[in-house]
Tab-separated table of C-alpha atoms and ligand atoms in Angstrom:
chain	number	residue	atom	x	y	z
A	1309	UNK	CA	45.086	-20.922	303.584
A	1310	UNK	CA	41.330	-20.563	303.230
A	1311	UNK	CA	39.913	-23.441	301.200
A	1312	UNK	CA	37.496	-22.880	298.336
A	1313	UNK	CA	34.748	-25.463	297.978
A	1314	UNK	CA	32.682	-25.562	294.799
A	1315	UNK	CA	29.163	-26.840	295.479
A	1316	UNK	CA	27.914	-28.885	292.522
A	1317	UNK	CA	24.217	-28.179	292.930
A	1318	UNK	CA	23.056	-29.486	289.553
A	1319	UNK	CA	21.100	-32.651	288.864
A	1320	UNK	CA	22.907	-33.762	285.692
A	1321	UNK	CA	26.012	-35.784	286.616
A	1322	UNK	CA	27.888	-35.134	283.346
A	1323	UNK	CA	27.365	-31.382	283.686
A	1324	UNK	CA	28.463	-31.602	287.311
A	1325	UNK	CA	31.735	-33.232	286.293
A	1326	UNK	CA	32.377	-30.658	283.543
A	1327	UNK	CA	31.706	-27.816	285.979
A	1328	UNK	CA	33.932	-29.417	288.635
A	1329	UNK	CA	36.831	-29.675	286.174
A	1330	UNK	CA	36.446	-26.033	285.154
A	1331	UNK	CA	36.148	-24.893	288.794
A	1332	UNK	CA	39.222	-26.894	289.815
A	1333	UNK	CA	41.158	-25.168	287.025
A	1334	UNK	CA	40.128	-21.839	288.594
A	1335	UNK	CA	41.392	-22.806	292.046
A	1336	UNK	CA	38.648	-24.779	293.834
A	1337	UNK	CA	40.272	-26.994	296.486
A	1338	UNK	CA	37.241	-28.939	297.680
A	1339	UNK	CA	34.662	-30.486	295.378
A	1340	UNK	CA	31.180	-30.854	296.847
A	1341	UNK	CA	28.693	-33.346	295.497
A	1342	UNK	CA	25.668	-31.133	296.232
A	1343	UNK	CA	22.535	-32.540	297.833
A	1344	UNK	CA	20.440	-32.341	294.618
A	1345	UNK	CA	23.241	-34.078	292.712
A	1346	UNK	CA	23.466	-36.876	295.266
A	1347	UNK	CA	19.686	-37.301	295.160
A	1348	UNK	CA	19.854	-37.506	291.383
A	1349	UNK	CA	22.937	-39.682	290.921
A	1350	UNK	CA	23.417	-41.437	294.250
A	1351	UNK	CA	26.816	-42.555	295.500
A	1352	UNK	CA	28.011	-43.123	291.928
A	1353	UNK	CA	28.745	-39.420	291.602
A	1354	UNK	CA	31.031	-39.600	294.659
A	1355	UNK	CA	32.888	-42.563	293.111
A	1356	UNK	CA	33.201	-40.670	289.858
A	1357	UNK	CA	34.469	-37.475	291.466
A	1358	UNK	CA	36.938	-39.451	293.568
A	1359	UNK	CA	38.369	-41.021	290.438
A	1360	UNK	CA	38.675	-37.760	288.531
A	1361	UNK	CA	40.041	-35.775	291.477
A	1362	UNK	CA	42.275	-38.145	293.453
A	1363	UNK	CA	43.974	-35.232	295.255
A	1364	UNK	CA	41.030	-32.996	296.049
A	1365	UNK	CA	38.865	-33.087	299.147
A	1366	UNK	CA	35.518	-34.568	298.132
A	1367	UNK	CA	32.575	-33.517	300.280
A	1368	UNK	CA	29.315	-35.457	300.197
A	1369	UNK	CA	26.558	-32.999	301.070
A	1370	UNK	CA	24.295	-35.713	302.457
A	1371	UNK	CA	22.503	-33.362	304.907
A	1372	UNK	CA	21.823	-36.439	306.990
A	1373	UNK	CA	19.002	-36.231	309.523
A	1374	UNK	CA	18.815	-39.844	310.684
A	1375	UNK	CA	20.735	-43.145	310.499
A	1376	UNK	CA	23.978	-41.191	310.531
A	1377	UNK	CA	26.286	-44.185	310.820
A	1378	UNK	CA	24.928	-45.880	307.697
A	1379	UNK	CA	24.925	-42.734	305.577
A	1380	UNK	CA	28.441	-41.781	306.611
A	1381	UNK	CA	29.647	-45.322	305.870
A	1382	UNK	CA	28.030	-45.234	302.433
A	1383	UNK	CA	29.622	-41.898	301.487
A	1384	UNK	CA	32.993	-42.845	302.957
A	1385	UNK	CA	33.121	-46.149	301.090
A	1386	UNK	CA	32.315	-44.301	297.867
A	1387	UNK	CA	35.313	-42.026	298.317
A	1388	UNK	CA	34.126	-38.967	300.242
A	1389	UNK	CA	36.503	-37.231	302.654
A	1390	UNK	CA	33.867	-35.134	304.418
A	1391	UNK	CA	30.175	-35.869	305.021
A	1392	UNK	CA	27.551	-33.337	306.138
A	1393	UNK	CA	25.054	-33.975	308.941
A	1394	UNK	CA	22.289	-31.513	309.799
A	1395	UNK	CA	22.608	-29.600	313.050
A	1396	UNK	CA	18.876	-30.210	313.476
A	1397	UNK	CA	19.528	-33.957	313.773
A	1398	UNK	CA	19.265	-35.528	317.188
A	1399	UNK	CA	22.473	-35.681	319.221
A	1400	UNK	CA	22.310	-39.471	318.866
A	1401	UNK	CA	22.569	-39.103	315.083
A	1402	UNK	CA	25.593	-36.862	315.418
A	1403	UNK	CA	27.293	-39.265	317.865
A	1404	UNK	CA	26.660	-42.223	315.559
A	1405	UNK	CA	27.937	-40.247	312.576
A	1406	UNK	CA	31.133	-39.343	314.430
A	1407	UNK	CA	31.737	-42.983	315.391
A	1408	UNK	CA	31.191	-44.119	311.812
A	1409	UNK	CA	33.401	-41.286	310.512
A	1410	UNK	CA	36.224	-42.388	312.781
A	1411	UNK	CA	35.852	-45.991	311.659
A	1412	UNK	CA	35.973	-45.140	307.953
A	1413	UNK	CA	38.485	-42.298	308.096
A	1414	UNK	CA	36.292	-39.357	307.104
A	1415	UNK	CA	35.318	-36.072	308.767
A	1416	UNK	CA	31.891	-34.811	309.728
A	1417	UNK	CA	30.760	-31.300	308.908
A	1418	UNK	CA	27.666	-30.228	310.836
A	1419	UNK	CA	25.434	-27.930	308.799
A	1420	UNK	CA	23.638	-25.203	310.765
A	1421	UNK	CA	21.162	-24.546	307.935
A	1422	UNK	CA	17.818	-23.180	309.212
A	1423	UNK	CA	18.681	-23.895	312.850
A	1424	UNK	CA	16.876	-21.303	315.004
A	1425	UNK	CA	19.801	-20.694	317.392
A	1426	UNK	CA	22.896	-21.602	315.379
A	1427	UNK	CA	25.428	-20.316	317.928
A	1428	UNK	CA	24.013	-22.378	320.798
A	1429	UNK	CA	23.795	-25.485	318.598
A	1430	UNK	CA	27.355	-25.009	317.378
A	1431	UNK	CA	28.573	-25.067	320.985
A	1432	UNK	CA	26.576	-28.231	321.671
A	1433	UNK	CA	27.958	-30.130	318.692
A	1434	UNK	CA	31.486	-28.984	319.534
A	1435	UNK	CA	31.049	-30.667	322.915
A	1436	UNK	CA	29.913	-33.821	321.097
A	1437	UNK	CA	33.274	-33.872	319.305
A	1438	UNK	CA	32.459	-32.210	315.990
A	1439	UNK	CA	35.358	-30.167	314.641
A	1440	UNK	CA	33.953	-28.848	311.359
A	1441	UNK	CA	30.865	-26.643	311.276
A	1442	UNK	CA	29.046	-24.924	308.419
A	1443	UNK	CA	27.347	-21.561	308.876
A	1444	UNK	CA	24.836	-21.900	306.096
A	1445	UNK	CA	21.917	-19.938	304.686
A	1446	UNK	CA	20.104	-22.210	302.242
A	1447	UNK	CA	19.301	-21.183	298.708
A	1448	UNK	CA	15.581	-20.574	299.282
A	1449	UNK	CA	16.258	-18.458	302.380
A	1450	UNK	CA	18.909	-16.438	300.504
A	1451	UNK	CA	16.228	-15.282	298.097
A	1452	UNK	CA	14.622	-13.293	300.899
A	1453	UNK	CA	17.892	-11.426	301.526
A	1454	UNK	CA	19.361	-13.440	304.443
A	1455	UNK	CA	23.171	-13.706	304.649
A	1456	UNK	CA	25.428	-15.976	306.767
A	1457	UNK	CA	28.127	-13.376	307.458
A	1458	UNK	CA	26.875	-11.936	310.769
A	1459	UNK	CA	26.435	-15.406	312.309
A	1460	UNK	CA	29.867	-16.367	310.994
A	1461	UNK	CA	31.477	-13.375	312.707
A	1462	UNK	CA	29.851	-14.247	316.033
A	1463	UNK	CA	30.712	-17.936	315.796
A	1464	UNK	CA	34.322	-17.313	314.784
A	1465	UNK	CA	34.830	-15.403	318.021
A	1466	UNK	CA	33.504	-18.283	320.110
A	1467	UNK	CA	34.715	-21.593	318.707
A	1468	UNK	CA	37.836	-23.555	317.911
A	1469	UNK	CA	36.082	-25.651	315.295
A	1470	UNK	CA	37.029	-25.207	311.661
A	1471	UNK	CA	34.350	-23.056	310.117
A	1472	UNK	CA	32.844	-23.354	306.678
A	1473	UNK	CA	30.427	-20.780	305.357
A	1474	UNK	CA	27.845	-20.985	302.579
A	1475	UNK	CA	24.926	-18.957	301.363
A	1476	UNK	CA	24.998	-17.233	298.004
A	1477	UNK	CA	28.614	-16.084	298.339
A	1478	UNK	CA	30.191	-13.871	295.680
A	1479	UNK	CA	33.786	-12.580	295.524
A	1480	UNK	CA	32.775	-9.649	297.723
A	1481	UNK	CA	31.066	-11.716	300.429
A	1482	UNK	CA	33.605	-14.552	300.135
A	1483	UNK	CA	36.301	-11.975	300.948
A	1484	UNK	CA	34.247	-10.744	303.902
A	1485	UNK	CA	33.855	-14.362	305.034
A	1486	UNK	CA	37.602	-14.940	304.881
A	1487	UNK	CA	38.222	-11.782	306.902
A	1488	UNK	CA	35.606	-12.903	309.421
A	1489	UNK	CA	37.469	-16.142	310.078
A	1490	UNK	CA	36.073	-18.739	307.668
A	1491	UNK	CA	38.400	-21.654	306.944
A	1492	UNK	CA	36.337	-23.024	304.063
A	1493	UNK	CA	34.359	-20.823	301.713
A	1494	UNK	CA	31.602	-22.773	299.977
A	1495	UNK	CA	30.324	-21.343	296.701
A	1496	UNK	CA	27.600	-22.796	294.516
A	1497	UNK	CA	25.575	-20.548	292.255
A	1498	UNK	CA	28.223	-17.865	291.662
A	1499	UNK	CA	30.550	-20.469	290.186
A	1500	UNK	CA	28.331	-23.199	288.758
A	1501	UNK	CA	25.909	-20.895	286.969
A	1502	UNK	CA	28.626	-18.713	285.528
A	1503	UNK	CA	29.230	-18.560	281.789
A	1504	UNK	CA	32.932	-18.744	282.706
A	1505	UNK	CA	33.218	-21.188	285.597
A	1506	UNK	CA	37.017	-21.165	285.696
A	1507	UNK	CA	37.171	-17.372	285.855
A	1508	UNK	CA	34.459	-17.220	288.532
A	1509	UNK	CA	36.282	-19.777	290.682
A	1510	UNK	CA	39.471	-17.757	290.180
A	1511	UNK	CA	37.611	-14.573	291.235
A	1512	UNK	CA	36.610	-16.260	294.494
A	1513	UNK	CA	40.167	-17.562	294.979
A	1514	UNK	CA	41.579	-14.070	294.476
A	1515	UNK	CA	39.043	-12.477	296.803
A	1516	UNK	CA	39.747	-14.818	299.717
A	1517	UNK	CA	43.520	-14.680	299.198
A	1518	UNK	CA	43.624	-10.892	299.514
A	1519	UNK	CA	44.450	-9.771	303.005
A	1520	UNK	CA	41.764	-7.740	304.720
A	1521	UNK	CA	44.011	-4.686	304.563
A	1522	UNK	CA	44.537	-4.792	300.829
A	1523	UNK	CA	40.851	-5.343	300.091
A	1524	UNK	CA	38.997	-2.444	298.483
A	1525	UNK	CA	36.444	-0.994	300.901
A	1526	UNK	CA	33.107	-2.773	300.580
A	1527	UNK	CA	30.708	-1.014	298.250
A	1528	UNK	CA	27.881	0.713	300.059
A	1529	UNK	CA	25.030	-1.742	300.518
A	1530	UNK	CA	22.254	-1.157	298.022
A	1531	UNK	CA	18.689	-0.958	299.220
A	1532	UNK	CA	16.577	-4.010	298.399
A	1533	UNK	CA	14.496	-1.804	296.101
A	1534	UNK	CA	17.560	-0.700	294.096
A	1535	UNK	CA	18.909	-4.248	293.927
A	1536	UNK	CA	15.541	-5.562	292.769
A	1537	UNK	CA	15.091	-2.939	290.033
A	1538	UNK	CA	18.620	-3.606	288.756
A	1539	UNK	CA	17.855	-7.315	288.561
A	1540	UNK	CA	14.502	-6.815	286.821
A	1541	UNK	CA	16.243	-4.586	284.251
A	1542	UNK	CA	18.808	-7.295	283.579
A	1543	UNK	CA	16.605	-10.404	283.363
A	1544	UNK	CA	13.824	-11.158	280.871
A	1545	UNK	CA	10.097	-11.633	281.382
A	1546	UNK	CA	10.695	-15.296	280.483
A	1547	UNK	CA	13.208	-15.615	283.357
A	1548	UNK	CA	10.731	-13.994	285.732
A	1549	UNK	CA	7.878	-16.223	284.654
A	1550	UNK	CA	10.095	-19.284	285.222
A	1551	UNK	CA	11.002	-17.973	288.659
A	1552	UNK	CA	7.280	-17.630	289.408
A	1553	UNK	CA	6.586	-21.220	288.376
A	1554	UNK	CA	4.995	-20.003	285.112
A	1555	UNK	CA	2.650	-17.586	286.862
A	1556	UNK	CA	2.398	-13.834	286.352
A	1557	UNK	CA	2.326	-13.593	282.538
A	1558	UNK	CA	-0.416	-11.393	281.092
A	1559	UNK	CA	-2.391	-13.001	278.305
A	1560	UNK	CA	-3.046	-11.400	274.922
A	1561	UNK	CA	-0.948	-8.273	275.567
A	1562	UNK	CA	2.170	-7.521	273.549
A	1563	UNK	CA	4.581	-4.704	272.845
A	1564	UNK	CA	3.473	-2.201	270.222
A	1565	UNK	CA	6.964	-0.660	270.191
A	1566	UNK	CA	9.208	-3.733	270.046
A	1567	UNK	CA	12.701	-3.462	271.478
A	1568	UNK	CA	11.543	-1.419	274.470
A	1569	UNK	CA	11.748	-2.921	277.926
A	1570	UNK	CA	9.873	-1.566	280.940
A	1571	UNK	CA	10.384	-2.082	284.664
A	1572	UNK	CA	8.273	-0.123	287.100
A	1573	UNK	CA	5.454	0.032	289.614
A	1574	UNK	CA	1.808	-0.188	288.652
A	1575	UNK	CA	-0.609	2.708	288.770
A	1576	UNK	CA	-3.802	0.768	288.085
A	1577	UNK	CA	-6.894	1.919	286.221
A	1578	UNK	CA	-10.238	0.254	285.671
A	1579	UNK	CA	-12.336	1.746	282.882
A	1580	UNK	CA	-14.934	0.449	280.469
A	1581	UNK	CA	-15.791	0.234	276.776
A	1582	UNK	CA	-13.336	2.763	275.360
A	1583	UNK	CA	-13.886	5.324	278.155
A	1584	UNK	CA	-10.522	7.097	278.232
A	1585	UNK	CA	-11.112	9.638	281.041
A	1586	UNK	CA	-9.645	7.659	283.967
A	1587	UNK	CA	-6.683	6.319	281.938
A	1588	UNK	CA	-5.515	9.792	280.941
A	1589	UNK	CA	-6.227	11.204	284.433
A	1590	UNK	CA	-3.944	8.450	285.762
A	1591	UNK	CA	-1.077	9.842	283.670
A	1592	UNK	CA	-1.309	13.108	285.624
A	1593	UNK	CA	-0.747	11.366	288.954
A	1594	UNK	CA	2.127	9.231	287.604
A	1595	UNK	CA	5.787	9.950	286.974
A	1596	UNK	CA	9.186	8.350	286.434
A	1597	UNK	CA	9.250	4.669	287.399
A	1598	UNK	CA	5.463	4.356	287.085
A	1599	UNK	CA	3.607	2.181	284.620
A	1600	UNK	CA	-0.063	2.870	284.044
A	1601	UNK	CA	-1.811	-0.504	283.863
A	1602	UNK	CA	-5.305	-0.342	282.446
A	1603	UNK	CA	-8.199	-2.745	282.214
A	1604	UNK	CA	-10.660	-1.486	279.630
A	1605	UNK	CA	-12.557	-4.611	278.774
A	1606	UNK	CA	-13.024	-3.776	275.093
A	1607	UNK	CA	-10.546	-4.776	272.412
A	1608	UNK	CA	-12.427	-2.971	269.617
A	1609	UNK	CA	-12.598	0.635	270.894
A	1610	UNK	CA	-9.320	2.460	271.551
A	1611	UNK	CA	-8.899	4.259	274.882
A	1612	UNK	CA	-5.278	5.290	274.312
A	1613	UNK	CA	-3.673	7.090	271.392
A	1614	UNK	CA	-1.079	9.640	270.271
A	1615	UNK	CA	-2.103	12.482	272.639
A	1616	UNK	CA	-2.108	10.262	275.719
A	1617	UNK	CA	1.260	8.901	274.614
A	1618	UNK	CA	2.758	12.381	274.309
A	1619	UNK	CA	1.449	13.322	277.767
A	1620	UNK	CA	3.017	10.152	279.190
A	1621	UNK	CA	6.325	10.946	277.486
A	1622	UNK	CA	6.279	14.482	278.942
A	1623	UNK	CA	5.614	13.147	282.428
A	1624	UNK	CA	8.462	10.634	281.958
A	1625	UNK	CA	6.376	7.545	282.664
A	1626	UNK	CA	8.062	4.170	282.274
A	1627	UNK	CA	5.307	2.808	280.033
A	1628	UNK	CA	1.678	1.800	279.686
A	1629	UNK	CA	0.055	-1.633	279.684
A	1630	UNK	CA	-3.468	-1.872	278.322
A	1631	UNK	CA	-5.953	-4.709	278.380
A	1632	UNK	CA	-7.752	-3.030	275.513
A	1633	UNK	CA	-6.996	-1.203	272.295
A	1634	UNK	CA	-4.759	1.683	271.195
A	1635	UNK	CA	-4.890	3.842	268.089
A	1636	UNK	CA	-2.703	6.427	266.303
A	1637	UNK	CA	-0.257	3.613	265.780
A	1638	UNK	CA	2.146	5.729	263.714
A	1639	UNK	CA	2.382	8.369	266.473
A	1640	UNK	CA	2.814	5.701	269.144
A	1641	UNK	CA	5.620	4.172	267.126
A	1642	UNK	CA	7.322	7.500	266.430
A	1643	UNK	CA	7.230	8.380	270.130
A	1644	UNK	CA	9.321	5.323	271.050
A	1645	UNK	CA	7.232	5.239	274.245
A	1646	UNK	CA	6.744	1.670	275.507
A	1647	UNK	CA	3.106	0.782	274.854
A	1648	UNK	CA	1.870	-2.739	275.517
A	1649	UNK	CA	-1.705	-3.476	274.469
A	1650	UNK	CA	-4.058	-6.156	273.239
A	1651	UNK	CA	-5.148	-4.549	269.974
A	1652	UNK	CA	-4.767	-1.647	267.553
A	1653	UNK	CA	-7.886	-0.036	266.000
A	1654	UNK	CA	-8.636	3.449	264.545
A	1655	UNK	CA	-11.854	4.280	266.449
A	1656	UNK	CA	-11.860	5.861	269.928
A	1657	UNK	CA	-14.380	5.875	272.779
A	1658	UNK	CA	-15.597	8.823	274.911
A	1659	UNK	CA	-14.225	10.375	278.135
A	1660	UNK	CA	-17.263	9.545	280.286
A	1661	UNK	CA	-15.339	9.316	283.530
A	1662	UNK	CA	-16.463	5.833	284.573
A	1663	UNK	CA	-14.025	3.641	286.470
A	1664	UNK	CA	-11.417	3.950	289.230
A	1665	UNK	CA	-7.723	4.646	289.708
A	1666	UNK	CA	-5.420	2.645	291.993
A	1667	UNK	CA	-7.704	-0.254	292.812
A	1668	UNK	CA	-7.113	-3.959	292.297
A	1669	UNK	CA	-7.711	-4.824	288.650
A	1670	UNK	CA	-7.474	-7.808	286.358
A	1671	UNK	CA	-5.285	-7.064	283.347
A	1672	UNK	CA	-4.458	-9.733	280.758
A	1673	UNK	CA	-6.075	-12.248	283.127
A	1674	UNK	CA	-3.672	-11.374	285.936
A	1675	UNK	CA	-4.505	-9.612	289.175
A	1676	UNK	CA	-2.632	-6.308	289.491
A	1677	UNK	CA	-2.570	-4.171	292.623
A	1678	UNK	CA	-1.285	-0.604	292.840
A	1679	UNK	CA	2.474	-0.715	293.443
A	1680	UNK	CA	2.993	-4.212	292.035
A	1681	UNK	CA	6.052	-4.561	289.811
A	1682	UNK	CA	5.439	-4.704	286.078
A	1683	UNK	CA	8.075	-5.902	283.655
A	1684	UNK	CA	7.498	-5.878	279.899
A	1685	UNK	CA	9.660	-6.834	276.956
A	1686	UNK	CA	9.255	-8.359	273.519
A	1687	UNK	CA	8.032	-11.650	275.016
A	1688	UNK	CA	5.160	-9.944	276.870
A	1689	UNK	CA	4.332	-8.539	280.288
A	1690	UNK	CA	4.605	-10.093	283.743
A	1691	UNK	CA	3.232	-8.818	287.025
A	1692	UNK	CA	5.113	-9.469	290.242
A	1693	UNK	CA	3.165	-8.897	293.480
A	1694	UNK	CA	4.965	-6.229	295.523
A	1695	UNK	CA	5.038	-8.422	298.658
A	1696	UNK	CA	7.183	-11.051	296.882
A	1697	UNK	CA	9.074	-8.810	294.495
A	1698	UNK	CA	12.528	-9.056	296.090
A	1699	UNK	CA	12.379	-12.831	296.310
A	1700	UNK	CA	11.136	-13.168	292.728
A	1701	UNK	CA	13.865	-10.819	291.493
A	1702	UNK	CA	16.560	-12.934	293.192
A	1703	UNK	CA	15.071	-16.158	291.868
A	1704	UNK	CA	14.789	-14.794	288.336
A	1705	UNK	CA	18.459	-13.790	288.502
A	1706	UNK	CA	19.307	-17.419	289.297
A	1707	UNK	CA	17.273	-18.542	286.256
A	1708	UNK	CA	19.093	-15.940	284.120
A	1709	UNK	CA	22.516	-17.128	285.322
A	1710	UNK	CA	21.684	-20.773	284.755
A	1711	UNK	CA	20.548	-20.018	281.200
A	1712	UNK	CA	23.721	-18.064	280.499
A	1713	UNK	CA	25.743	-21.079	281.527
A	1714	UNK	CA	23.601	-23.330	279.307
A	1715	UNK	CA	24.112	-20.947	276.364
A	1716	UNK	CA	27.857	-21.438	276.832
A	1717	UNK	CA	27.510	-25.205	276.911
A	1718	UNK	CA	25.442	-25.167	273.712
A	1719	UNK	CA	27.890	-22.779	272.025
A	1720	UNK	CA	30.610	-25.281	272.893
A	1721	UNK	CA	28.845	-28.090	271.067
A	1722	UNK	CA	26.216	-29.527	273.416
A	1723	UNK	CA	22.622	-29.748	272.325
A	1724	UNK	CA	19.976	-28.521	274.748
A	1725	UNK	CA	18.763	-32.101	275.193
A	1726	UNK	CA	22.225	-33.477	275.880
A	1727	UNK	CA	23.260	-30.635	278.206
A	1728	UNK	CA	20.205	-31.269	280.361
A	1729	UNK	CA	20.331	-35.067	279.985
A	1730	UNK	CA	16.717	-34.663	278.972
A	1731	UNK	CA	15.854	-38.248	278.071
A	1732	UNK	CA	16.502	-39.220	281.667
A	1733	UNK	CA	14.364	-36.380	282.984
A	1734	UNK	CA	11.213	-36.837	280.908
A	1735	UNK	CA	8.157	-36.994	283.104
A	1736	UNK	CA	7.527	-40.686	283.684
A	1737	UNK	CA	4.159	-40.292	285.404
B	76	LIG	O1	24.210	-26.672	300.361
B	76	LIG	C1	23.730	-25.964	299.531
B	76	LIG	C2	22.255	-25.870	299.354
B	76	LIG	O2	21.619	-26.271	300.533
B	76	LIG	C3	21.756	-26.765	298.215
B	76	LIG	O3	22.176	-28.059	298.339
B	76	LIG	C4	24.611	-25.185	298.593
B	76	LIG	O4	25.570	-26.061	298.126
B	76	LIG	C5	25.279	-24.020	299.300
B	76	LIG	O5	24.281	-23.148	299.764
B	76	LIG	C6	26.227	-23.255	298.373
B	76	LIG	O6	25.558	-22.796	297.241
B	76	LIG	P1	25.214	-21.229	296.999
B	76	LIG	O7	24.428	-20.800	298.192
B	76	LIG	O8	24.437	-21.213	295.725
B	76	LIG	O9	26.520	-20.505	296.894
């Protein structure tokens, strides 16, 4: 039977234990002390997991790169059954790890993460005596859309080693992995960041236990663009800003029609001092999915009002973001059209025709290029550069999931400080 391994990639040991208990109840067979958890809590977390789960396989995700014998000994003596060594480590490290593993009665899993030629390296380590290999796409690489499944399929056809697979697996891809020949399906984020860990572990269990024949045909693969837009619609601007390491948020611009969220691509406009010619001309070259993003440089003269709003509604624009002022507030509000701006005033400027459309602009102190992704909600507006949009979308989804899980923990009686073991994590610099 394919084994399910839950990867405890959190840094708070108490949370890790709670999640492990919930995941075990949902059918996880192996419990992994994830690398971040080991770095945070050391070997104590292995001892603790061993005690709580005497009958489960405990994996120490050491990702050892050097001094294999000592690190394997340490994990083994703390109660681990399996210890990971990086495929990128020198052969000498792998040999030493295997010797130590034999001495202390544990197994070595070699992790192919980021190895340029994983299939060739897998064959080499098999010759060295390794019998457990992990086809692994790391979390950061996953965010760019890389998956482990194709490598898994190739490796399964060529090796007798037991194969584990990891890399952002969900029930759908875990099922694919089982069909492709995985013996151990490793799942982190999908389970540990779920607001129902037990159910999510059970979903994975069910997916891998289905035979390939009884599995529903895989849904058609979405384009990256579709996937990204769906994610941006689901997450908040706060999630996105977190995913961008607090970058991307426009300053001084807020929703003038609260409750309306926008997700779309920027049509940029630079205009000056209330000149509304270029902004309204930009509406005519925009359509569904577009957001006109305007720098006007004057907060006291409106360059957008009720008539521009109606035109934008008719052309089915996604919204407008203005570093400047709007007027006709009652009409804007009645329209329900998403307008984000820095100010509301009654007086308008003139259509002089100064400025440019679809050039790089600064809006709310953020650089915006034509085609960049703009997301606005009641917390404000963020700009995501088009070149990094897919990665940022995936990362913001991880932030969203993690927060959902934390909401559950707080609903169940934790405080935010206790859930995150905050006292321990205050900046000590
Ligand atoms: O090993 C892992 C990663 O390198 C962080 O330590 C993860 O445990 C592994 O990738 C599984 O987690 P997900 O990819 O989030 O499913």
